[in-house]
Every structure is written in structure tokens, then in C-alpha cells.
Amino acid sequence: MATKQRRNKILIVDDEWQAGIVKAVTRRLEQEGWEAVTINPGPGRRSGDEFESAALFAIEEQRPDGVLLDVRFGEHRDDRFKGLEILQKIVADHPRLPVLMFTQYAQGPERETAVRGTLRWDAQVDFIDKLASPEEVVLRLRRLIGRSPETIAIGDRIVVDTRAQVVYVKKDSGQETVNDIQGMKFEILRELAATWFRSPGELVPFGRLERYSEGEDARASLRVRIREIKDSLGEALGVRFGADDLIINIRGHGYRLVAPRA
Amino acid sequence: MVILGGIVALAVAPVFGNRLFTVLWGVEPLTYLGAVAVIIGLGFVSISYLVMRPANAGAAQGGSVPIDMAQWSRTTLQYFELFHHDLGRPLRRILGKERELRAMLAAGEINQSPAVKDLLDEIERQAPNFRLMMSNIQVLIQLESPESPAELQPVEPAQVVRRIVDRYSAVASEAGKEVTWWAEPAEFGIIYTDSSAIEHVVANLVDNAVRFATTHVEVKLTRNPTHFFIRVWDDGPGLPAQYRPHVFDRGWTPEAARGQEKTSSGLGLFIARTLARRYGGELTVEAVTAPSPDHHTAFLLSLPLGPGANGSSN
């Protein structure tokens, strides 16, 4: 096995770490192939201060790639914005460490603006509503950490390995390389997959993809290549990808990738 | 009334005087005291009514007791925060359980019935609505406040759109719909505006579009030298022409127009347009209705770029 990429490690600092909503995020992070470490200051220790010292210690000890930090700790009035105090301490000691804050809307934009005003302009801090779906949390963390993985899984069965420059599909019988997708076609798929990974709804404009086409009519040859990519993957998986599947054309603007439905 | 009674009594006194006098002496003295007390009481009520009425009318016209609107708005917001927290706690628990159930379903720990998945999807779908509803109420309170709009900050509009699409794409894809967005130029640059206001407006527009789309929603970000534009398009059946003048009315929903039960508050588009205008912009709608093959509804938000805006395109 080649040198394995280190897994992203996320530290979760939330007094509701046993609640379903946080557990669902933890589970989703693990599915993503990330390591989720939950702070637990110990039995009976529930105050904001206890979480603060446990979190700061864990950052030194575990060296996480990102922190998911709640704003509110418990029902005590003094701990209503304890998370913001913890944030200031983290940013002071580790200015490059990405932190995603779990907020409630009512503490929202104005407080966000106030907090941002006290941080350095390039601080890696973002805010997300606590009711956000686990998918949304993962997307924000992906962008905040900003590192694309070497292998991008599109849905459950297609994998783009950007280091080895191959695409393979997962089947019941094992993993199979799709040999037809190489060179320019691989570059097109890699471009679409990388954008999809970081920002799933975002369109890749024709201009960025036409670099990987040649001939007098770059757009027409791009269209042919995309058709071929869809056919090759479809053949490998034993399905047919139509106009609204896998790679879709947005009239006159570009293409985007859509994960195939299970 | 009292005066009138007195005049009548004086007029009829010569006629009944003697007889009445004899009868009255036959009555208990205490009854006299009671009658006097009643007459004084009635007089007092009449006088106070006549004297106080003009004073009350003056207060109602806003003269004598000034109400501090800013203070009122701050207090309302504080109540709202408390209320939001109290409502948010049980909602987080419910959603947490829903997500645990979903994970168990995926892991095959419970019976994988499609009906169960449909129910879970329905619960999940309502969560973004709740987030939008709560933020709409908050903005509504702020809009009532006489304080001026928030200070303008440097904002990357592409980032705002990206966040909203993240929020809705999972919900949309559960319903077999796709949300796509792009910016022209691709490197859109920074503008000066209020990011939370744009986020409110666009979230309301995308929420609507996802609800009414058949399969696709498109969000397009463009600019000219003075303004930037966000167009939210859906391939739904298209908003009928007779509804277009009312779509921004407070509380209006297509269901209400058809006399059916409302499925949303009808505040979203009202708030969106009010916010857009507050920041010197505008929000308009255009639509083509089915059966035309090009049927769609599109909302166009335009806002000024703000002072000192920069951009790679200009």
C-alpha cells in the first residue's frame, strides 16, 4: 500500500455531545472517512469552564485539523456565550486552526459580525446553525479545512483517484478500473469531481472544461467527451446515464456533476 | 341629565308639591342619604368622563406619552431570543432522534420499510422551513425598528449563495430536484453590503423555488458597473399572471388565493422585497406558465454594489 493520506481529525466541543443531533454529525464525519473526537470532561463535569480546559488541552494533545465548537454551554446564564470565550482562546493560540461554530439563529448574524470584528481578518472561523443537516456541516468543514482528498468518492460506487489518475467503480465482485477514462477525459472528470466535492451545487463553466478539448469546435468536442465518460461509467456499472444523470448540462453555461442515486 | 332632571322637578313642583312633600316625609331618613350619595356618585362619573375624554384622545394621537420604539424593538427581540431557545431545544431533540433513526435504518438495524423513510424525509424537510420561519420573524421585528439598517461590510456574494445551496441541496435531492448555481464572472469579487440581509432574501427565494420546481432550480449571480443581481429560477408550472401582483403582499400564499389551507406563512417574499428596498435595491418576478414548454418562475434581486466595491471584472 502506498503512503496513506492522514485522516482529517475533527474535535467536537459541545456539552450536548450525547444528544442525537451531535451524534448524527459524528457519525456522518466518520462516514466521510474523518476521525471525530468528542470532548468529555468527565462524569459530572458539565460547566463551561470544564469544557474549556478539556478542549484547550485536547487541541495541544491531539492536533486536530478542525474544531466544531458550540456557542452555548448548558442553561446557566454565564455560559450562554461561553463558546465565544473558548473561540477567542483557541484563535489566540492557534490562529490557523479552522473552527466551525455551532450557533442558534437568534444569536445569529449580529453576534457573528461582532465576533468577526474581534478576530483577525484571515481567521479560519465560520458559523453554522445547530439545526443544519449533518451533510451541511460536512460541506462547511470541507471548505474550511480546504484540503481536497486524493480520492473522491462520487456516491457509493464511483471513485476518482487523483494521485494515480484512475477512475474505478465498486461492484459486488470487487473494484474495477475504468480504463476508457484517461488523459483529457480524466482531467474533465477530475475537474467536475473536485468542484462537486467542495461545493456540490456549483456549476463548472464551459471555459474551464474546454481547456481539455481540442479541435475547431471545442464545445462540441467537450460534449462528445462528456457523453463518452458517462457511457464508460454506465457500462462499468451496468446502468445507462441519461441527460439528467451524473453530469448534467446547464444550457449555455457549463456542466455539473450529480451523485448517482443509490 | 342631572340638570335636565332638576328643571323638570322645578316645573312640576307647584302641581305635585304639597302631596309629594307629605309622602317624602314618610320615607326613612337613611334612604335620603343613599339617594344623595347616588346622585353625587353619578355626577362625579359624568364629570370625570367629560373631563378625561379629550385627554385620552390626545394621548392616542401620540402627543403626551412618547413610546420608545427602539426600546420596544430591543425588548421584543430579547423575548424572541428566549422563545427561540426554548423552541429550539425540543426541536433539536426531535431532529436528533430522526437522524439517529435514519442512521439505524441505513445500517440495517431496523426494518427498512420505504414508508418509514418517507416519514423521516418529511420530518427532515420541515427543519429548514423552521430555520427560515424563525429568521423571518426575527427580521420582521428588526424591520419594525426605527433604527437604521446594519452597517455595510465587505461580502463575497458567491460565498452567500454557496451556503444557501449547501443548505437546500440535500433537501432538494431527497425530492428528486437539483439546485445549480454559478457566477458570471466566475471570480466575482467583493462588494459592500449587509450579508445577513442578502442571505435572508436569497434563502427565501431558494426555499420557494425548491418547493415549486419540477426538477431544477438555478441561481445565477451577475453584475454590472453599479449593481449586482441574483436570479433564482425554477422549472415549475410558473406563477399565474393573476397572482403576480400579489406575490409580495404580506401573508399572501397561492393556497390562500385558492381558498385552501396555507402551507407557509406568506411572509417570505414580503420580507425579501422589504429588505431589498431597504438597501436601495429591488425584487421582481417574471414567469411563463404551463402548458408552454418554457414554463418557469424567476425572481430577480438587484442591489447596489455599495461604495468602494472592487471586482476583477471591472
mmCIF file of C-alpha atoms in Angstrom, chain A residues 16 20-21 23-24 27 72 75 80-81 104-107 109-113 116 126-127 129-136 139-140 143 198-203 205 244 248 250-251 253 256 258 261, chain B residues 80-81 84-85 88-89 91-93 95-97 99-100 103-104 107 109 124 130-131 135 138 142 153 159 162-163 165-167 170 173 176-182 184 186 196 200 216 218 220 233:
data_model
loop_
_atom_site.group_PDB
_atom_site.id
_atom_site.type_symbol
_atom_site.label_atom_id
_atom_site.label_comp_id
_atom_site.label_asym_id
_atom_site.label_seq_id
_atom_site.Cartn_x
_atom_site.Cartn_y
_atom_site.Cartn_z
ATOM 1 C CA GLU A 16 -24.722 18.132 24.266
ATOM 2 C CA GLY A 20 -28.810 12.816 18.809
ATOM 3 C CA ILE A 21 -28.071 15.873 16.751
ATOM 4 C CA LYS A 23 -24.133 12.075 17.379
ATOM 5 C CA ALA A 24 -25.585 12.247 13.856
ATOM 6 C CA ARG A 27 -21.486 9.517 12.507
ATOM 7 C CA ARG A 72 -23.890 27.798 24.264
ATOM 8 C CA GLU A 75 -28.625 26.579 30.615
ATOM 9 C CA ARG A 80 -24.662 31.386 27.295
ATOM 10 C CA PHE A 81 -21.763 32.596 25.167
ATOM 11 C CA GLN A 104 -28.625 29.147 17.218
ATOM 12 C CA TYR A 105 -30.170 31.517 14.806
ATOM 13 C CA ALA A 106 -31.293 34.029 17.391
ATOM 14 C CA GLN A 107 -27.657 34.515 18.354
ATOM 15 C CA PRO A 109 -25.732 37.427 12.246
ATOM 16 C CA GLU A 110 -25.243 40.369 14.568
ATOM 17 C CA ARG A 111 -23.276 38.406 17.078
ATOM 18 C CA GLU A 112 -21.359 36.807 14.217
ATOM 19 C CA THR A 113 -20.420 40.236 12.956
ATOM 20 C CA ARG A 116 -15.650 38.528 13.449
ATOM 21 C CA ASP A 126 -17.213 30.052 10.280
ATOM 22 C CA PHE A 127 -20.689 29.809 11.814
ATOM 23 C CA ASP A 129 -26.937 26.804 12.629
ATOM 24 C CA LYS A 130 -27.275 23.929 15.040
ATOM 25 C CA LEU A 131 -30.303 22.626 13.158
ATOM 26 C CA ALA A 132 -28.207 22.229 9.999
ATOM 27 C CA SER A 133 -28.206 18.755 8.493
ATOM 28 C CA PRO A 134 -25.057 16.640 9.014
ATOM 29 C CA GLU A 135 -24.405 16.998 5.240
ATOM 30 C CA GLU A 136 -24.331 20.763 5.571
ATOM 31 C CA LEU A 139 -19.656 20.621 3.487
ATOM 32 C CA ARG A 140 -18.719 23.617 5.616
ATOM 33 C CA ARG A 143 -14.290 24.077 2.685
ATOM 34 C CA ARG A 198 -16.166 21.219 -2.290
ATOM 35 C CA SER A 199 -19.375 22.823 -3.474
ATOM 36 C CA PRO A 200 -21.963 20.328 -4.721
ATOM 37 C CA GLY A 201 -24.359 22.738 -6.442
ATOM 38 C CA GLU A 202 -21.684 24.748 -8.209
ATOM 39 C CA LEU A 203 -21.504 24.729 -11.983
ATOM 40 C CA PRO A 205 -18.314 26.826 -16.681
ATOM 41 C CA ASP A 244 -30.286 14.397 -16.180
ATOM 42 C CA ILE A 248 -25.740 17.498 -16.448
ATOM 43 C CA ILE A 250 -26.906 23.682 -17.862
ATOM 44 C CA ARG A 251 -27.978 25.383 -21.098
ATOM 45 C CA HIS A 253 -23.322 27.844 -19.155
ATOM 46 C CA ARG A 256 -22.044 19.952 -13.146
ATOM 47 C CA VAL A 258 -24.701 14.997 -9.686
ATOM 48 C CA ARG A 261 -28.905 7.927 -6.756
ATOM 49 C CA PHE B 80 -37.779 36.347 20.711
ATOM 50 C CA GLU B 81 -34.331 35.004 21.620
ATOM 51 C CA HIS B 84 -36.332 30.703 20.062
ATOM 52 C CA HIS B 85 -34.058 28.954 22.514
ATOM 53 C CA GLY B 88 -35.112 25.162 19.504
ATOM 54 C CA ARG B 89 -34.249 22.750 22.313
ATOM 55 C CA LEU B 91 -36.794 20.687 18.009
ATOM 56 C CA ARG B 92 -33.101 19.728 18.166
ATOM 57 C CA ARG B 93 -34.056 16.668 20.213
ATOM 58 C CA LEU B 95 -34.338 16.114 14.772
ATOM 59 C CA GLY B 96 -31.576 14.308 16.623
ATOM 60 C CA LYS B 97 -33.803 11.279 17.090
ATOM 61 C CA ARG B 99 -31.235 11.404 12.338
ATOM 62 C CA GLU B 100 -30.401 8.548 14.707
ATOM 63 C CA ALA B 103 -28.632 6.097 10.583
ATOM 64 C CA MET B 104 -30.070 2.924 12.136
ATOM 65 C CA ALA B 107 -27.154 0.334 8.988
ATOM 66 C CA GLU B 109 -30.587 -2.230 12.431
ATOM 67 C CA GLU B 124 -36.209 16.447 7.876
ATOM 68 C CA PHE B 130 -38.362 26.140 10.708
ATOM 69 C CA ARG B 131 -34.978 27.835 10.384
ATOM 70 C CA SER B 135 -35.199 34.055 10.891
ATOM 71 C CA GLN B 138 -36.537 37.976 13.652
ATOM 72 C CA GLN B 142 -35.951 44.301 13.113
ATOM 73 C CA GLN B 153 -19.439 45.091 5.388
ATOM 74 C CA GLN B 159 -19.993 32.632 -0.647
ATOM 75 C CA ARG B 162 -22.884 28.713 -1.870
ATOM 76 C CA ARG B 163 -24.003 28.469 1.774
ATOM 77 C CA VAL B 165 -27.266 25.993 -1.874
ATOM 78 C CA ASP B 166 -25.458 23.732 0.651
ATOM 79 C CA ARG B 167 -28.439 24.096 2.933
ATOM 80 C CA ALA B 170 -29.732 17.830 0.387
ATOM 81 C CA SER B 173 -32.197 15.942 -3.888
ATOM 82 C CA GLY B 176 -35.522 14.401 -6.824
ATOM 83 C CA LYS B 177 -34.630 18.047 -7.554
ATOM 84 C CA GLU B 178 -31.288 19.703 -8.246
ATOM 85 C CA VAL B 179 -30.063 23.155 -7.277
ATOM 86 C CA THR B 180 -27.297 24.560 -9.501
ATOM 87 C CA TRP B 181 -25.573 27.898 -9.109
ATOM 88 C CA TRP B 182 -22.880 29.894 -10.864
ATOM 89 C CA GLU B 184 -20.567 35.455 -14.047
ATOM 90 C CA ALA B 186 -16.584 33.361 -12.107
ATOM 91 C CA SER B 196 -27.260 38.676 6.511
ATOM 92 C CA HIS B 200 -32.363 36.227 4.126
ATOM 93 C CA HIS B 216 -34.338 22.093 -11.482
ATOM 94 C CA GLU B 218 -30.866 27.631 -10.898
ATOM 95 C CA LYS B 220 -27.240 32.919 -11.117
ATOM 96 C CA TRP B 233 -35.158 30.337 -11.441
#
